[in-house]
């Protein structure tokens, strides 16, 4: 089911409807996802007792409705008599099992619900911030974890019931599934609220198939759809619920990003199983789906019905505009081109061609007069002090940012409000990494929906849109061919082949190693690999670094230039950036938490640099 | 000592210098704070092996230097052979004790360092995200926690060594200090990295004095100074290190926000002790210190040397300007007034008077021409679609935001860059709560240094600045008297007594209950208190609510208006707000994590509302 975060009453109504429907279909057991009643990524909503009471009351409704059928659903488990370690009421991330109007807890559990044992605290997860740990509970009660983790005895069998991370136990010293296996279960249910991440389902298929096969029992995986966010980072949930047989084959599954039902009869006879290794990996079509789904749901969340895209003629804004065209009818999409004296006819025409191809609205508002006015009002103007005056100077370099801010904060924001909508942020992950973007300028917008894609991935998504989605080149070929450029000065004239200082795809690969590697690399590793001659391989860069940088001095200068930006002004800009739609691991925001500390280099780096 | 976050080499150089100095003074034991080498609030810096290796190497340097003296210091404790539960290298928040060139671990510990047992995961803390838990370790080793927590046997005695939260054990099922007390220690050392929070030291004095008295042993509290940040939220550390005697009296202490040394000889004879209840609570002078200190250190972190303040004539910008005048010489501070046709001579004169009083720079740049140009470029303009055109309309209401954005994104940003500096965000916590501010407008800036103060606290800080700091009314009396107003329309004309829709101090009290109450209240509790007649008492509001709202319908309309803003557009705006300097509990950002979910009301609220 699609879970609406923070909407327990709505989610409960849906659960009760669905279980009634299932009962009339003579279903014996129906399973809903982890945190199906409250939602999961709610920030500090868990600190509000009124919200918790409402979730508890909603759970009671489901319990009462659970007659003639066994129902499993995720909710917050409350113990009003005990405290969490922050002094607030005790909360568990819990899985409830109800039948005949009552809750059934695991054998030997002090609570009438299953408690999540393994609490993730990496990436976007803050489980230990809100929920008490089953291991701590065991210790408090003077028990071993083995005593607490037990099957749930129901009329349909002894269920090995766990929540999400409980089955991702590879890096933990304890294994809830292992304990349940020892105690004996008829089948396993994993209720999850697991955000979509590129290629995560591939790993999940391997991990869960192995678990089912180890236990020799069927495993039911139930995950929700919808979106949930941590404020700065918006996550999609792809559902993709499925069933594994006792040999680890996947016998049934839902397509991603679709609400639906997987049903089966145990024992699983006559079902064709697909091995984990035969299941397709994610590709550009999955990324497209995730971005379209996440954008569309986020618009609904924010009541956005009309969208303005600042269209420069480049690939980023073209891809964003084409994505919105798949969500919105053309009359609700407006492209605005805002030329200055530095914009070429080439890019203006590309932007206009894009609008024509998409059939959406088009508006051209030049920024020349306003930029001239700003320069006249500030450049050369004298600020007064008691002791004298100081003349302000707006250099050409500073005027670049004046132009970018004029476009977004003056024009796009006003056009969006006059159009009754919002404007988009078209930044990609490469720009966002090094802050190659202007605050209150092109970094503005209500959502940055391609900001988790490297520049190379934006190009690939553009190709995919033309070839697979629109089946014609709605994004003009020129947008792929033109040199990427901010066109904010004569030094960035695209018709002379001049543009951004970023070298694609090399810098994509370099930045990915800094941001997305699980053990994140730094200039120390980069320089080490460079000296070893393994840099291309380590970065997954298909070219040769020596073709880009004739000497090690050039190489180091480039490395430090971008590292300083990534760790310096880049962090400051990201703090004020719009929400980022996460589709891969380590999206900026709550999945990649940052402190403003400035760039630094280790002593080992400095030694290698000298050598 | 002042710890520089993410600068292990610099911090280590300081530690080594200080321990040499102490040794030459014949000191036997010197204690440095928690995480004195790496810093503590570093975002996900802990995911970089190069950083961890450097911290480890720095710790080795201190070990080698520790001859002729016993040294205690905080650092990350690494076990490269084991994994954290995220699959990365095992990390502990650790306290190292070194003497005679070697590390000494607690009796019976598998590691040569003390491990933090109680890991905070509330407010700004993410300890379980990065560090392994001593309780999990005990369980992994098949031990009880009691076996792992032990005194450290040194040449100066058996030390009960703990880290910060270990002594804040009231809400935990286990007590490291209790275990150490049972095992017997000569004295207790608590090494902390504890962010300043208004009135937290008062609680710390009570908790720590009680602990010392329970054990009947002296307790040494060592905390760092400096600032550290989570990106969105900047925290000051006030140090305030001190010593409690075995009866719980405080025998010596450092003033807040000052690096320094507390020294003593054990047993503590001839020292005058102050009881916890006699110690002064925080007041406006503490808030002033925290804001000045945090702002000054943040400027240093960001290499900010010149500051531009948009001065409206109102109290917020006046307080911000006066605060910066305490940090900067007048030639580096520039006030800019940006009048529109709605600004009164009253407020323009107040802003100018402020600049004169502060002796800083002054500049007046009107926004009329630009706003007129923007209106001309957008209002009534026709956007083209294949099927026809649509005329855009900029209403008077939308023009309010156009003005605010023009001031910040067009003028202040350009003036700041031309001045070689930054511009400030002058938002207060009341405005930030309900988003009574314009994105890319007055919500812009490099730092929001009064954004953790309610409007009433801003007034009080203004009075304090005039009376205690400047000793003359640098902030003109008129800034206190004028009605708070954005002056963006004729409906906000201050000379006619018109202004903001916020009712001070009532809304301050209401918002505080939503944001700062440990168990955060919602409209459900507010309405319950209103119906009970206890609202004023619950909110700490000294007036009468019935004087503000003649009927319950008016009361409810007001309640819902602000709740909708707080939970709706307010969240969206805070996501893109500048870093907030935290001085109280629940500053926006990482101390008050939020999800964009829209406003909702519980069923119980709806029932009460009907009744």
mmCIF file of N, CA and C in Angstrom, chain B residues 381-465:
data_model
loop_
_atom_site.group_PDB
_atom_site.id
_atom_site.type_symbol
_atom_site.label_atom_id
_atom_site.label_comp_id
_atom_site.label_asym_id
_atom_site.label_seq_id
_atom_site.Cartn_x
_atom_site.Cartn_y
_atom_site.Cartn_z
ATOM 1 N N UNK B 381 1.936 40.308 -18.736
ATOM 2 C CA UNK B 381 2.676 39.726 -19.858
ATOM 3 C C UNK B 381 2.013 38.418 -20.296
ATOM 4 N N UNK B 382 2.086 38.153 -21.583
ATOM 5 C CA UNK B 382 1.427 36.969 -22.118
ATOM 6 C C UNK B 382 2.446 35.854 -22.382
ATOM 7 N N UNK B 383 2.243 34.743 -21.700
ATOM 8 C CA UNK B 383 3.037 33.558 -22.024
ATOM 9 C C UNK B 383 2.328 32.839 -23.159
ATOM 10 N N UNK B 384 3.136 32.248 -24.084
ATOM 11 C CA UNK B 384 2.548 31.644 -25.278
ATOM 12 C C UNK B 384 2.498 30.121 -25.182
ATOM 13 N N UNK B 385 1.341 29.580 -25.525
ATOM 14 C CA UNK B 385 1.181 28.136 -25.692
ATOM 15 C C UNK B 385 0.808 27.867 -27.147
ATOM 16 N N UNK B 386 0.979 26.633 -27.613
ATOM 17 C CA UNK B 386 0.555 26.343 -28.985
ATOM 18 C C UNK B 386 -0.887 26.769 -29.222
ATOM 19 N N UNK B 387 -1.739 26.573 -28.215
ATOM 20 C CA UNK B 387 -3.158 26.863 -28.413
ATOM 21 C C UNK B 387 -3.564 28.287 -28.103
ATOM 22 N N UNK B 388 -2.662 29.127 -27.631
ATOM 23 C CA UNK B 388 -3.071 30.481 -27.278
ATOM 24 C C UNK B 388 -2.132 31.090 -26.256
ATOM 25 N N UNK B 389 -2.608 32.080 -25.531
ATOM 26 C CA UNK B 389 -1.751 32.769 -24.569
ATOM 27 C C UNK B 389 -2.420 32.777 -23.202
ATOM 28 N N UNK B 390 -1.610 33.041 -22.196
ATOM 29 C CA UNK B 390 -2.126 33.208 -20.845
ATOM 30 C C UNK B 390 -1.456 34.441 -20.261
ATOM 31 N N UNK B 391 -2.271 35.335 -19.716
ATOM 32 C CA UNK B 391 -1.737 36.582 -19.176
ATOM 33 C C UNK B 391 -1.380 36.380 -17.698
ATOM 34 N N UNK B 392 -0.164 36.722 -17.329
ATOM 35 C CA UNK B 392 0.269 36.585 -15.932
ATOM 36 C C UNK B 392 -0.163 37.802 -15.126
ATOM 37 N N UNK B 393 -0.498 37.566 -13.857
ATOM 38 C CA UNK B 393 -0.928 38.675 -13.007
ATOM 39 C C UNK B 393 -0.104 38.709 -11.722
ATOM 40 N N UNK B 394 0.527 39.838 -11.459
ATOM 41 C CA UNK B 394 1.235 40.012 -10.183
ATOM 42 C C UNK B 394 0.356 40.856 -9.268
ATOM 43 N N UNK B 395 -0.307 40.198 -8.345
ATOM 44 C CA UNK B 395 -1.194 40.931 -7.433
ATOM 45 C C UNK B 395 -0.375 41.724 -6.426
ATOM 46 N N UNK B 396 -1.049 42.615 -5.688
ATOM 47 C CA UNK B 396 -0.352 43.392 -4.653
ATOM 48 C C UNK B 396 0.278 42.470 -3.624
ATOM 49 N N UNK B 397 -0.407 41.392 -3.306
ATOM 50 C CA UNK B 397 0.129 40.448 -2.332
ATOM 51 C C UNK B 397 1.428 39.821 -2.849
ATOM 52 N N UNK B 398 1.414 39.409 -4.102
ATOM 53 C CA UNK B 398 2.632 38.813 -4.671
ATOM 54 C C UNK B 398 3.763 39.835 -4.749
ATOM 55 N N UNK B 399 3.386 41.114 -4.931
ATOM 56 C CA UNK B 399 4.414 42.160 -4.997
ATOM 57 C C UNK B 399 5.134 42.349 -3.665
ATOM 58 N N UNK B 400 4.497 41.908 -2.569
ATOM 59 C CA UNK B 400 5.192 42.004 -1.275
ATOM 60 C C UNK B 400 6.449 41.153 -1.289
ATOM 61 N N UNK B 401 6.317 39.930 -1.780
ATOM 62 C CA UNK B 401 7.488 39.052 -1.847
ATOM 63 C C UNK B 401 8.501 39.533 -2.873
ATOM 64 N N UNK B 402 8.008 40.133 -3.969
ATOM 65 C CA UNK B 402 8.936 40.693 -4.964
ATOM 66 C C UNK B 402 9.852 41.715 -4.291
ATOM 67 N N UNK B 403 9.273 42.547 -3.446
ATOM 68 C CA UNK B 403 10.079 43.561 -2.751
ATOM 69 C C UNK B 403 11.116 42.917 -1.830
ATOM 70 N N UNK B 404 10.670 41.924 -1.065
ATOM 71 C CA UNK B 404 11.590 41.293 -0.110
ATOM 72 C C UNK B 404 12.740 40.611 -0.835
ATOM 73 N N UNK B 405 12.421 39.934 -1.961
ATOM 74 C CA UNK B 405 13.494 39.272 -2.706
ATOM 75 C C UNK B 405 14.415 40.283 -3.366
ATOM 76 N N UNK B 406 13.836 41.391 -3.818
ATOM 77 C CA UNK B 406 14.659 42.418 -4.445
ATOM 78 C C UNK B 406 15.709 42.924 -3.456
ATOM 79 N N UNK B 407 15.285 43.117 -2.223
ATOM 80 C CA UNK B 407 16.213 43.646 -1.214
ATOM 81 C C UNK B 407 17.376 42.691 -0.972
ATOM 82 N N UNK B 408 17.064 41.408 -0.761
ATOM 83 C CA UNK B 408 18.136 40.490 -0.344
ATOM 84 C C UNK B 408 18.918 39.929 -1.520
ATOM 85 N N UNK B 409 18.183 39.328 -2.475
ATOM 86 C CA UNK B 409 18.882 38.592 -3.540
ATOM 87 C C UNK B 409 19.476 39.545 -4.571
ATOM 88 N N UNK B 410 18.827 40.693 -4.771
ATOM 89 C CA UNK B 410 19.391 41.616 -5.766
ATOM 90 C C UNK B 410 20.376 42.584 -5.121
ATOM 91 N N UNK B 411 19.955 43.246 -4.034
ATOM 92 C CA UNK B 411 20.814 44.303 -3.491
ATOM 93 C C UNK B 411 21.806 43.787 -2.447
ATOM 94 N N UNK B 412 21.305 43.191 -1.366
ATOM 95 C CA UNK B 412 22.224 42.841 -0.271
ATOM 96 C C UNK B 412 23.324 41.889 -0.727
ATOM 97 N N UNK B 413 22.932 40.882 -1.535
ATOM 98 C CA UNK B 413 23.943 39.921 -1.993
ATOM 99 C C UNK B 413 25.008 40.625 -2.826
ATOM 100 N N UNK B 414 24.591 41.549 -3.688
ATOM 101 C CA UNK B 414 25.551 42.256 -4.535
ATOM 102 C C UNK B 414 26.387 43.239 -3.712
ATOM 103 N N UNK B 415 25.748 43.955 -2.799
ATOM 104 C CA UNK B 415 26.492 44.897 -1.957
ATOM 105 C C UNK B 415 27.518 44.135 -1.115
ATOM 106 N N UNK B 416 27.082 43.002 -0.550
ATOM 107 C CA UNK B 416 28.010 42.221 0.280
ATOM 108 C C UNK B 416 29.217 41.791 -0.531
ATOM 109 N N UNK B 417 28.966 41.302 -1.750
ATOM 110 C CA UNK B 417 30.107 40.847 -2.558
ATOM 111 C C UNK B 417 30.997 42.029 -2.939
ATOM 112 N N UNK B 418 30.400 43.172 -3.247
ATOM 113 C CA UNK B 418 31.192 44.353 -3.601
ATOM 114 C C UNK B 418 31.964 44.885 -2.396
ATOM 115 N N UNK B 419 31.434 44.647 -1.216
ATOM 116 C CA UNK B 419 32.073 45.090 0.035
ATOM 117 C C UNK B 419 33.114 44.061 0.498
ATOM 118 N N UNK B 420 33.127 42.909 -0.172
ATOM 119 C CA UNK B 420 34.068 41.855 0.213
ATOM 120 C C UNK B 420 33.641 41.095 1.451
ATOM 121 N N UNK B 421 32.330 40.961 1.617
ATOM 122 C CA UNK B 421 31.849 40.282 2.822
ATOM 123 C C UNK B 421 30.582 39.490 2.585
ATOM 124 N N UNK B 422 29.794 39.366 3.617
ATOM 125 C CA UNK B 422 28.550 38.593 3.564
ATOM 126 C C UNK B 422 27.414 39.467 4.072
ATOM 127 N N UNK B 423 26.180 39.007 3.894
ATOM 128 C CA UNK B 423 25.076 39.716 4.542
ATOM 129 C C UNK B 423 24.385 38.769 5.520
ATOM 130 N N UNK B 424 23.738 39.365 6.501
ATOM 131 C CA UNK B 424 23.181 38.604 7.619
ATOM 132 C C UNK B 424 21.712 38.270 7.394
ATOM 133 N N UNK B 425 21.281 37.210 8.053
ATOM 134 C CA UNK B 425 19.846 36.921 8.139
ATOM 135 C C UNK B 425 19.381 37.367 9.511
ATOM 136 N N UNK B 426 18.383 38.229 9.549
ATOM 137 C CA UNK B 426 17.946 38.826 10.815
ATOM 138 C C UNK B 426 16.673 38.193 11.367
ATOM 139 N N UNK B 427 16.325 37.024 10.854
ATOM 140 C CA UNK B 427 15.068 36.392 11.289
ATOM 141 C C UNK B 427 15.139 35.969 12.754
ATOM 142 N N UNK B 428 14.022 36.078 13.444
ATOM 143 C CA UNK B 428 13.937 35.558 14.809
ATOM 144 C C UNK B 428 13.151 34.243 14.796
ATOM 145 N N UNK B 429 13.097 33.568 15.943
ATOM 146 C CA UNK B 429 12.516 32.236 16.005
ATOM 147 C C UNK B 429 10.995 32.266 15.780
ATOM 148 N N UNK B 430 10.360 33.350 16.169
ATOM 149 C CA UNK B 430 8.909 33.457 15.974
ATOM 150 C C UNK B 430 8.589 33.482 14.480
ATOM 151 N N UNK B 431 9.300 34.331 13.739
ATOM 152 C CA UNK B 431 9.089 34.411 12.294
ATOM 153 C C UNK B 431 9.433 33.096 11.606
ATOM 154 N N UNK B 432 10.566 32.524 12.037
ATOM 155 C CA UNK B 432 11.033 31.300 11.401
ATOM 156 C C UNK B 432 10.044 30.156 11.641
ATOM 157 N N UNK B 433 9.413 30.169 12.801
ATOM 158 C CA UNK B 433 8.458 29.106 13.140
ATOM 159 C C UNK B 433 7.294 29.070 12.161
ATOM 160 N N UNK B 434 6.751 30.232 11.848
ATOM 161 C CA UNK B 434 5.564 30.253 11.000
ATOM 162 C C UNK B 434 5.884 30.713 9.576
ATOM 163 N N UNK B 435 7.186 30.812 9.269
ATOM 164 C CA UNK B 435 7.562 31.196 7.909
ATOM 165 C C UNK B 435 7.098 32.598 7.555
ATOM 166 N N UNK B 436 7.046 33.485 8.564
ATOM 167 C CA UNK B 436 6.668 34.874 8.278
ATOM 168 C C UNK B 436 7.917 35.595 7.783
ATOM 169 N N UNK B 437 8.308 35.255 6.583
ATOM 170 C CA UNK B 437 9.581 35.673 6.015
ATOM 171 C C UNK B 437 9.573 35.216 4.558
ATOM 172 N N UNK B 438 10.373 35.833 3.715
ATOM 173 C CA UNK B 438 10.358 35.501 2.289
ATOM 174 C C UNK B 438 11.610 34.729 1.899
ATOM 175 N N UNK B 439 11.393 33.590 1.269
ATOM 176 C CA UNK B 439 12.500 32.778 0.766
ATOM 177 C C UNK B 439 13.231 33.581 -0.320
ATOM 178 N N UNK B 440 14.578 33.512 -0.298
ATOM 179 C CA UNK B 440 15.439 34.291 -1.195
ATOM 180 C C UNK B 440 15.283 35.790 -0.934
ATOM 181 N N UNK B 441 14.516 36.121 0.129
ATOM 182 C CA UNK B 441 14.364 37.506 0.544
ATOM 183 C C UNK B 441 14.984 37.655 1.922
ATOM 184 N N UNK B 442 14.183 38.095 2.898
ATOM 185 C CA UNK B 442 14.751 38.321 4.224
ATOM 186 C C UNK B 442 15.163 37.016 4.905
ATOM 187 N N UNK B 443 14.821 35.867 4.320
ATOM 188 C CA UNK B 443 15.311 34.606 4.885
ATOM 189 C C UNK B 443 16.710 34.268 4.370
ATOM 190 N N UNK B 444 17.250 35.065 3.451
ATOM 191 C CA UNK B 444 18.607 34.821 2.977
ATOM 192 C C UNK B 444 19.650 35.307 3.981
ATOM 193 N N UNK B 445 20.889 34.957 3.731
ATOM 194 C CA UNK B 445 21.986 35.410 4.579
ATOM 195 C C UNK B 445 22.947 34.274 4.876
ATOM 196 N N UNK B 446 24.134 34.615 5.397
ATOM 197 C CA UNK B 446 25.144 33.560 5.617
ATOM 198 C C UNK B 446 24.943 32.872 6.953
ATOM 199 N N UNK B 447 24.289 33.555 7.913
ATOM 200 C CA UNK B 447 24.066 32.996 9.249
ATOM 201 C C UNK B 447 22.875 33.712 9.865
ATOM 202 N N UNK B 448 22.034 32.949 10.537
ATOM 203 C CA UNK B 448 20.895 33.538 11.253
ATOM 204 C C UNK B 448 21.238 33.473 12.737
ATOM 205 N N UNK B 449 21.847 34.538 13.247
ATOM 206 C CA UNK B 449 22.419 34.410 14.595
ATOM 207 C C UNK B 449 21.454 34.763 15.724
ATOM 208 N N UNK B 450 20.263 35.309 15.397
ATOM 209 C CA UNK B 450 19.263 35.485 16.471
ATOM 210 C C UNK B 450 18.035 34.618 16.205
ATOM 211 N N UNK B 451 18.186 33.622 15.345
ATOM 212 C CA UNK B 451 17.024 32.822 14.938
ATOM 213 C C UNK B 451 16.647 31.769 15.968
ATOM 214 N N UNK B 452 17.354 31.715 17.084
ATOM 215 C CA UNK B 452 16.921 30.828 18.166
ATOM 216 C C UNK B 452 16.284 31.636 19.301
ATOM 217 N N UNK B 453 16.028 32.936 19.045
ATOM 218 C CA UNK B 453 15.389 33.804 20.046
ATOM 219 C C UNK B 453 13.972 34.157 19.623
ATOM 220 N N UNK B 454 13.032 34.001 20.541
ATOM 221 C CA UNK B 454 11.678 34.486 20.285
ATOM 222 C C UNK B 454 11.706 36.011 20.231
ATOM 223 N N UNK B 455 10.679 36.568 19.619
ATOM 224 C CA UNK B 455 10.644 38.035 19.456
ATOM 225 C C UNK B 455 10.850 38.742 20.794
ATOM 226 N N UNK B 456 10.220 38.257 21.829
ATOM 227 C CA UNK B 456 10.361 38.897 23.144
ATOM 228 C C UNK B 456 11.799 38.863 23.631
ATOM 229 N N UNK B 457 12.497 37.797 23.320
ATOM 230 C CA UNK B 457 13.905 37.694 23.718
ATOM 231 C C UNK B 457 14.778 38.642 22.904
ATOM 232 N N UNK B 458 14.367 38.909 21.662
ATOM 233 C CA UNK B 458 15.115 39.879 20.844
ATOM 234 C C UNK B 458 15.008 41.267 21.473
ATOM 235 N N UNK B 459 13.801 41.629 21.888
ATOM 236 C CA UNK B 459 13.633 42.920 22.582
ATOM 237 C C UNK B 459 14.506 42.973 23.837
ATOM 238 N N UNK B 460 14.489 41.886 24.604
ATOM 239 C CA UNK B 460 15.250 41.874 25.855
ATOM 240 C C UNK B 460 16.747 41.970 25.580
ATOM 241 N N UNK B 461 17.198 41.301 24.523
ATOM 242 C CA UNK B 461 18.616 41.391 24.162
ATOM 243 C C UNK B 461 18.963 42.817 23.726
ATOM 244 N N UNK B 462 18.032 43.450 23.030
ATOM 245 C CA UNK B 462 18.239 44.850 22.639
ATOM 246 C C UNK B 462 18.401 45.752 23.854
ATOM 247 N N UNK B 463 17.539 45.573 24.835
ATOM 248 C CA UNK B 463 17.645 46.365 26.075
ATOM 249 C C UNK B 463 18.980 46.102 26.757
ATOM 250 N N UNK B 464 19.347 44.815 26.806
ATOM 251 C CA UNK B 464 20.604 44.437 27.458
ATOM 252 C C UNK B 464 21.797 45.090 26.748
ATOM 253 N N UNK B 465 21.766 45.088 25.419
ATOM 254 C CA UNK B 465 22.857 45.713 24.658
ATOM 255 C C UNK B 465 22.975 47.189 25.000
#
